[in-house]
GROMACS .gro file of C-alpha atoms in nm:
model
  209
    1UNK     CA    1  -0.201  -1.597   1.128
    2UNK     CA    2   0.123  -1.559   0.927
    3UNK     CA    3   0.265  -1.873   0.783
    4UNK     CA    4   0.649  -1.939   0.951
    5UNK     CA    5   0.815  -1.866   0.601
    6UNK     CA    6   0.702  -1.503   0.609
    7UNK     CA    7   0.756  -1.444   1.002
    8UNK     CA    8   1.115  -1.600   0.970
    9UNK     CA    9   1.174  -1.366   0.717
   10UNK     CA   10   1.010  -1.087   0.916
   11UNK     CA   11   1.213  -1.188   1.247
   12UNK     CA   12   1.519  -1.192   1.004
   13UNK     CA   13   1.498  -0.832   0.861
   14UNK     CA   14   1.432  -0.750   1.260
   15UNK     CA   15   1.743  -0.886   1.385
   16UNK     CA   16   1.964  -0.596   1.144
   17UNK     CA   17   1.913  -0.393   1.450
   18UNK     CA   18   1.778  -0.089   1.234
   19UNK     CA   19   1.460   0.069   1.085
   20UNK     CA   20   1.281  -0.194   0.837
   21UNK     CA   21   1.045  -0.069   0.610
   22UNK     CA   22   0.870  -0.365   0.439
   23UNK     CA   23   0.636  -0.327   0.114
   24UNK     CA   24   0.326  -0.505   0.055
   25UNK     CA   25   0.245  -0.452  -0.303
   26UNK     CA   26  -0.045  -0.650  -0.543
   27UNK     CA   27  -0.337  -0.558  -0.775
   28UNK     CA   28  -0.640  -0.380  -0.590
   29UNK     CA   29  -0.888  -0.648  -0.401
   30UNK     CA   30  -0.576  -0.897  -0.314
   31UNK     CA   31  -0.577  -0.833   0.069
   32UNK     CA   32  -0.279  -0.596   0.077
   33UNK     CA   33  -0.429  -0.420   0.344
   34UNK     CA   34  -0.552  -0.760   0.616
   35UNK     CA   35  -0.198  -0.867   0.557
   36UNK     CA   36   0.003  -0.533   0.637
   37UNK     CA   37  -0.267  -0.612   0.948
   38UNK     CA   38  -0.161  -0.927   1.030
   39UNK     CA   39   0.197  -0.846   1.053
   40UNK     CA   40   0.165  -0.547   1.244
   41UNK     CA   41  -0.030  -0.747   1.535
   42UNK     CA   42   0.222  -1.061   1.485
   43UNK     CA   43   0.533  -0.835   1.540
   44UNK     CA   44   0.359  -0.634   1.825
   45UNK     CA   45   0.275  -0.973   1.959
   46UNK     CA   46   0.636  -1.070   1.966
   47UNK     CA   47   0.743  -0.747   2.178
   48UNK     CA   48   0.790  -0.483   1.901
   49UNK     CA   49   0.565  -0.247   2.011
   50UNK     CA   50   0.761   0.067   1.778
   51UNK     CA   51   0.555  -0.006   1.450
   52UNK     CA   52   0.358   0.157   1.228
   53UNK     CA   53   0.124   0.052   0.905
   54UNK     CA   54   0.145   0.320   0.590
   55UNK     CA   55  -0.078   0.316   0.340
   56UNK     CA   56   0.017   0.444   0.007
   57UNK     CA   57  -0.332   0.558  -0.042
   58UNK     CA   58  -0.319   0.833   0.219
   59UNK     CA   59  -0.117   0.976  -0.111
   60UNK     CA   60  -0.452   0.996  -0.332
   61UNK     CA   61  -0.521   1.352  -0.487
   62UNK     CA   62  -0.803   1.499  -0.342
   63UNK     CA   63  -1.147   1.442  -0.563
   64UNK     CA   64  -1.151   1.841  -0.622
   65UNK     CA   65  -0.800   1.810  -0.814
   66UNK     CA   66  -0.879   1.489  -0.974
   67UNK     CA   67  -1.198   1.632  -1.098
   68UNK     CA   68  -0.988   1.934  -1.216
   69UNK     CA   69  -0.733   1.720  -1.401
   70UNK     CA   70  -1.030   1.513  -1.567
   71UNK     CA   71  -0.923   1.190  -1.414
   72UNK     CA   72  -1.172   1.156  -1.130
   73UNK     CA   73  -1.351   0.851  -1.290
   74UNK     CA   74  -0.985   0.682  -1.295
   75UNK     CA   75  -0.922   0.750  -0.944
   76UNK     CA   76  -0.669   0.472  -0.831
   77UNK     CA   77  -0.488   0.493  -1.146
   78UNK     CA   78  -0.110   0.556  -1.104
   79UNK     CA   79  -0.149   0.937  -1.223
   80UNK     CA   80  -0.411   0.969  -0.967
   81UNK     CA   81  -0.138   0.995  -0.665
   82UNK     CA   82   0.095   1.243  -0.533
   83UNK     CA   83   0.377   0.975  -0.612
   84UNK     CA   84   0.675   1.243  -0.563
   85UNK     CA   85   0.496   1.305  -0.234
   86UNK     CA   86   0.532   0.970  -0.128
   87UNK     CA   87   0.880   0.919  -0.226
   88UNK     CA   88   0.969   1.231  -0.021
   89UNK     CA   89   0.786   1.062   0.274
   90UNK     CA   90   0.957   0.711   0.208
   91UNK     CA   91   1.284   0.964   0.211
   92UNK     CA   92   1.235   1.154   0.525
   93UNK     CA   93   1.189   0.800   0.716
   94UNK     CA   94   1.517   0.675   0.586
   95UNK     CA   95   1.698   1.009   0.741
   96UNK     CA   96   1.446   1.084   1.019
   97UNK     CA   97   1.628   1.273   1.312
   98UNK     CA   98   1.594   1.109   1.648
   99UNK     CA   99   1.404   1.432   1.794
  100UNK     CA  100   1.164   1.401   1.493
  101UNK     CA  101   0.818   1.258   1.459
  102UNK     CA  102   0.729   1.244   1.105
  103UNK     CA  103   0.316   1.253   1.025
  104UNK     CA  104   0.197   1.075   0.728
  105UNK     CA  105  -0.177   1.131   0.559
  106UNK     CA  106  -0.443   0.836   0.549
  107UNK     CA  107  -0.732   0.772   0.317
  108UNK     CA  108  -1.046   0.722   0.490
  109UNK     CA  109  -1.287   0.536   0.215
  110UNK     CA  110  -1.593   0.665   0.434
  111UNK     CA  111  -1.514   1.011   0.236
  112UNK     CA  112  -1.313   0.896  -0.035
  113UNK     CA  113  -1.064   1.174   0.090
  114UNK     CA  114  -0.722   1.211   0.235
  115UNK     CA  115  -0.630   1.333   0.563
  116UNK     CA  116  -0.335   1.495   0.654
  117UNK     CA  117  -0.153   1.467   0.959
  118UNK     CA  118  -0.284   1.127   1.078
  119UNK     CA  119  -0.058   0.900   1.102
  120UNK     CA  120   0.255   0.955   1.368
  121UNK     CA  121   0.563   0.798   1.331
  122UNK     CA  122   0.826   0.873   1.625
  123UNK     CA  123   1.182   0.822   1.581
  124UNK     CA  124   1.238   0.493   1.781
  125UNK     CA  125   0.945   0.320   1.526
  126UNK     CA  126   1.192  -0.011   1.434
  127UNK     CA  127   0.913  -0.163   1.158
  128UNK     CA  128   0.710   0.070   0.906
  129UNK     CA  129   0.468  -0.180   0.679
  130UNK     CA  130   0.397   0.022   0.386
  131UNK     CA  131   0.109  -0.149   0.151
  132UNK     CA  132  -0.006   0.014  -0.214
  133UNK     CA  133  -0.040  -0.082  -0.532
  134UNK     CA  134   0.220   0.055  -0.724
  135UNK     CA  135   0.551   0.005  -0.509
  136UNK     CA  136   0.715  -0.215  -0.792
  137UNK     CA  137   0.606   0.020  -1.072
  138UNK     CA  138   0.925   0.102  -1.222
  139UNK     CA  139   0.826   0.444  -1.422
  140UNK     CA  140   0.802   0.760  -1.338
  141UNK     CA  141   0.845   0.866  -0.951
  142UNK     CA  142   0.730   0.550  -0.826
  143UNK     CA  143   1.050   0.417  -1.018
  144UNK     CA  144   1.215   0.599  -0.669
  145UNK     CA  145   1.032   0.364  -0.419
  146UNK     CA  146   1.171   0.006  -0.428
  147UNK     CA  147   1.503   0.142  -0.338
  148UNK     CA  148   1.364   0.284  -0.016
  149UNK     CA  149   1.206  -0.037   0.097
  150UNK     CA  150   1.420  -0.293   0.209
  151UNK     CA  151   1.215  -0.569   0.106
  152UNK     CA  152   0.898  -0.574  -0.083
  153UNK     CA  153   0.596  -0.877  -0.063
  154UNK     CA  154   0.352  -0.894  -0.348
  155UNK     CA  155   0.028  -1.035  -0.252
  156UNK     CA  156  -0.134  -1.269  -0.495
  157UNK     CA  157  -0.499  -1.412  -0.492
  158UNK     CA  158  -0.749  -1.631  -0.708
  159UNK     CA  159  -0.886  -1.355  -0.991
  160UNK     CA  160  -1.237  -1.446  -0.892
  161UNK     CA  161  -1.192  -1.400  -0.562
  162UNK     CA  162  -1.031  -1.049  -0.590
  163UNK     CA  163  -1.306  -0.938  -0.812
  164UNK     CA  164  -1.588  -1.044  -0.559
  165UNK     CA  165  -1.373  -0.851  -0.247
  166UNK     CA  166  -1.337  -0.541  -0.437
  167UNK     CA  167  -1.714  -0.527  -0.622
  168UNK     CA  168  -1.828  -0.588  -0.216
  169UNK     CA  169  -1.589  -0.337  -0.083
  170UNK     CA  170  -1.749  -0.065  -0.370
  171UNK     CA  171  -2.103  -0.191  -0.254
  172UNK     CA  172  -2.029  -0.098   0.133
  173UNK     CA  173  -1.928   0.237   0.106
  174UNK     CA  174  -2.278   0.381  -0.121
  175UNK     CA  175  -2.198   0.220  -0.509
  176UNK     CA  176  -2.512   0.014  -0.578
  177UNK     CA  177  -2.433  -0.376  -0.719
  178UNK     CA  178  -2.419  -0.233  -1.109
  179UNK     CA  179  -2.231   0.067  -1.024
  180UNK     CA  180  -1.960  -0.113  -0.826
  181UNK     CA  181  -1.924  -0.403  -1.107
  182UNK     CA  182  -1.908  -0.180  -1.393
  183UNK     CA  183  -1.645   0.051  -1.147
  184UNK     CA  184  -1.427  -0.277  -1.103
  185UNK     CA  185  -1.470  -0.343  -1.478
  186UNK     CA  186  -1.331  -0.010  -1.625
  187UNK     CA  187  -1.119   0.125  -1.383
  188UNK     CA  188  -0.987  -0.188  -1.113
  189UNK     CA  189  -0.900  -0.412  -1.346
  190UNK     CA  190  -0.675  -0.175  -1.561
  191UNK     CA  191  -0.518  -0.098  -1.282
  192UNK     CA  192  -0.469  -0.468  -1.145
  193UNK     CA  193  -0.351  -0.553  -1.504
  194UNK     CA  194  -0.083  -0.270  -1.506
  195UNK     CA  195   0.046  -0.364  -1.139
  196UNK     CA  196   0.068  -0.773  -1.170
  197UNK     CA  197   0.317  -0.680  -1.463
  198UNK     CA  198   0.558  -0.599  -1.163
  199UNK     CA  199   0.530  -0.897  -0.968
  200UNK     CA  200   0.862  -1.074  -1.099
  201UNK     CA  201   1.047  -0.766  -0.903
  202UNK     CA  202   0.896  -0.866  -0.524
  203UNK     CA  203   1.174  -1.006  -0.318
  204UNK     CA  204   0.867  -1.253  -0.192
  205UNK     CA  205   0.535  -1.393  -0.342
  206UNK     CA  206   0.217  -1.437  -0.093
  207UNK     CA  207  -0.047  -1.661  -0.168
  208UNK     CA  208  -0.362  -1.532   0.026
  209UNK     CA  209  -0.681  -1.801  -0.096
   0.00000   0.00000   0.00000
């Protein structure tokens, strides 16, 4: 269900007539991805069957390079993503030639890995929902993504609640209870700190308790 001040405001970027790419942006655990969900089946519910949800994780470095680089116990940091990579992505969809279908990666958490070539996007796709955690970061090449989007939603949620999504969501895919804690502890929550500093620059605030 999508409250009516966020599906007015969908219907309203809609009505342009063009290619909307929306951003949903917040700290790991806030339910970035259930709400990029829930407006994807809302607008297909409505008629617009051309859309498309991309994640910015399908942009993770593979564990081999992270490994290589030393950073693989920070994986999710912002240096742990091909950022320029993305940006070029965001790019190509803002010029894409009708003839053209453009394929995006995806990150499967059942193998912690990226795949290539899984997501398609044809020309005629009218709404891309693009969820991630650092869209608002304003440094380095992420600094090139809010002026892709044409809007950008942070999702915001009680601490406590975040913290027992993401230590369950570390427990279902093979970390036992410690493990995923001590994970969220020294590695989620950095992150999460680093990415609420950008939530003054969302065009919109959602509240998901």
């Amino acid at each position: 269900m999508i409250p009516a001040p966020f599906s007015d405001r969908l219907a309203a970027l809609l009505a342009r007539g063009q290619r909307t790419i929306l951003g949903i942006a917040g700290p790991p655990g806030s339910g970035k991805s259930t709400f990029a969900a829930a407006l994807l089946a809302h607008a297909q519910a409505h008629g617009l069957t051309q859309s498309v949800i991309l994640p910015m994780d399908g942009y993770h470095l593979a564990n081999a390079e992270l490994a290589r680089l030393g950073r693989a116990t920070r994986k999710g940091a912002e240096d742990t993503f091909d950022s320029a990579g993305y940006v070029h992505l965001l790019a190509r969809l803002r010029q894409q030639q009708a003839d053209e279908v453009i394929y995006a990666p995806q990150f499967l958490r059942e193998i912690e890995e990226a795949i290539a070539g899984s997501i398609a996007i044809p020309a005629d796709t009218r709404l891309i929902i693009t969820e991630g955690n650092y869209l608002l970061l304003d440094r380095g090449h992420w600094s090139r993504v809010r002026p892709l989007l044409d809007e950008v939603w942070y999702v915001d949620v009680d601490p406590a609640v975040r913290l027992q999504r993401l230590i369950a969501r570390h427990v279902q895919f093979g970390r036992s209870p410690e493990e995923a804690e001590a994970w969220v502890m020294h590695s989620d929550e950095i992150n999460a700190a680093l990415i609420e500093t950008t939530r003054s620059r969302a065009d919109q605030i959602v509240r998901r308790d």
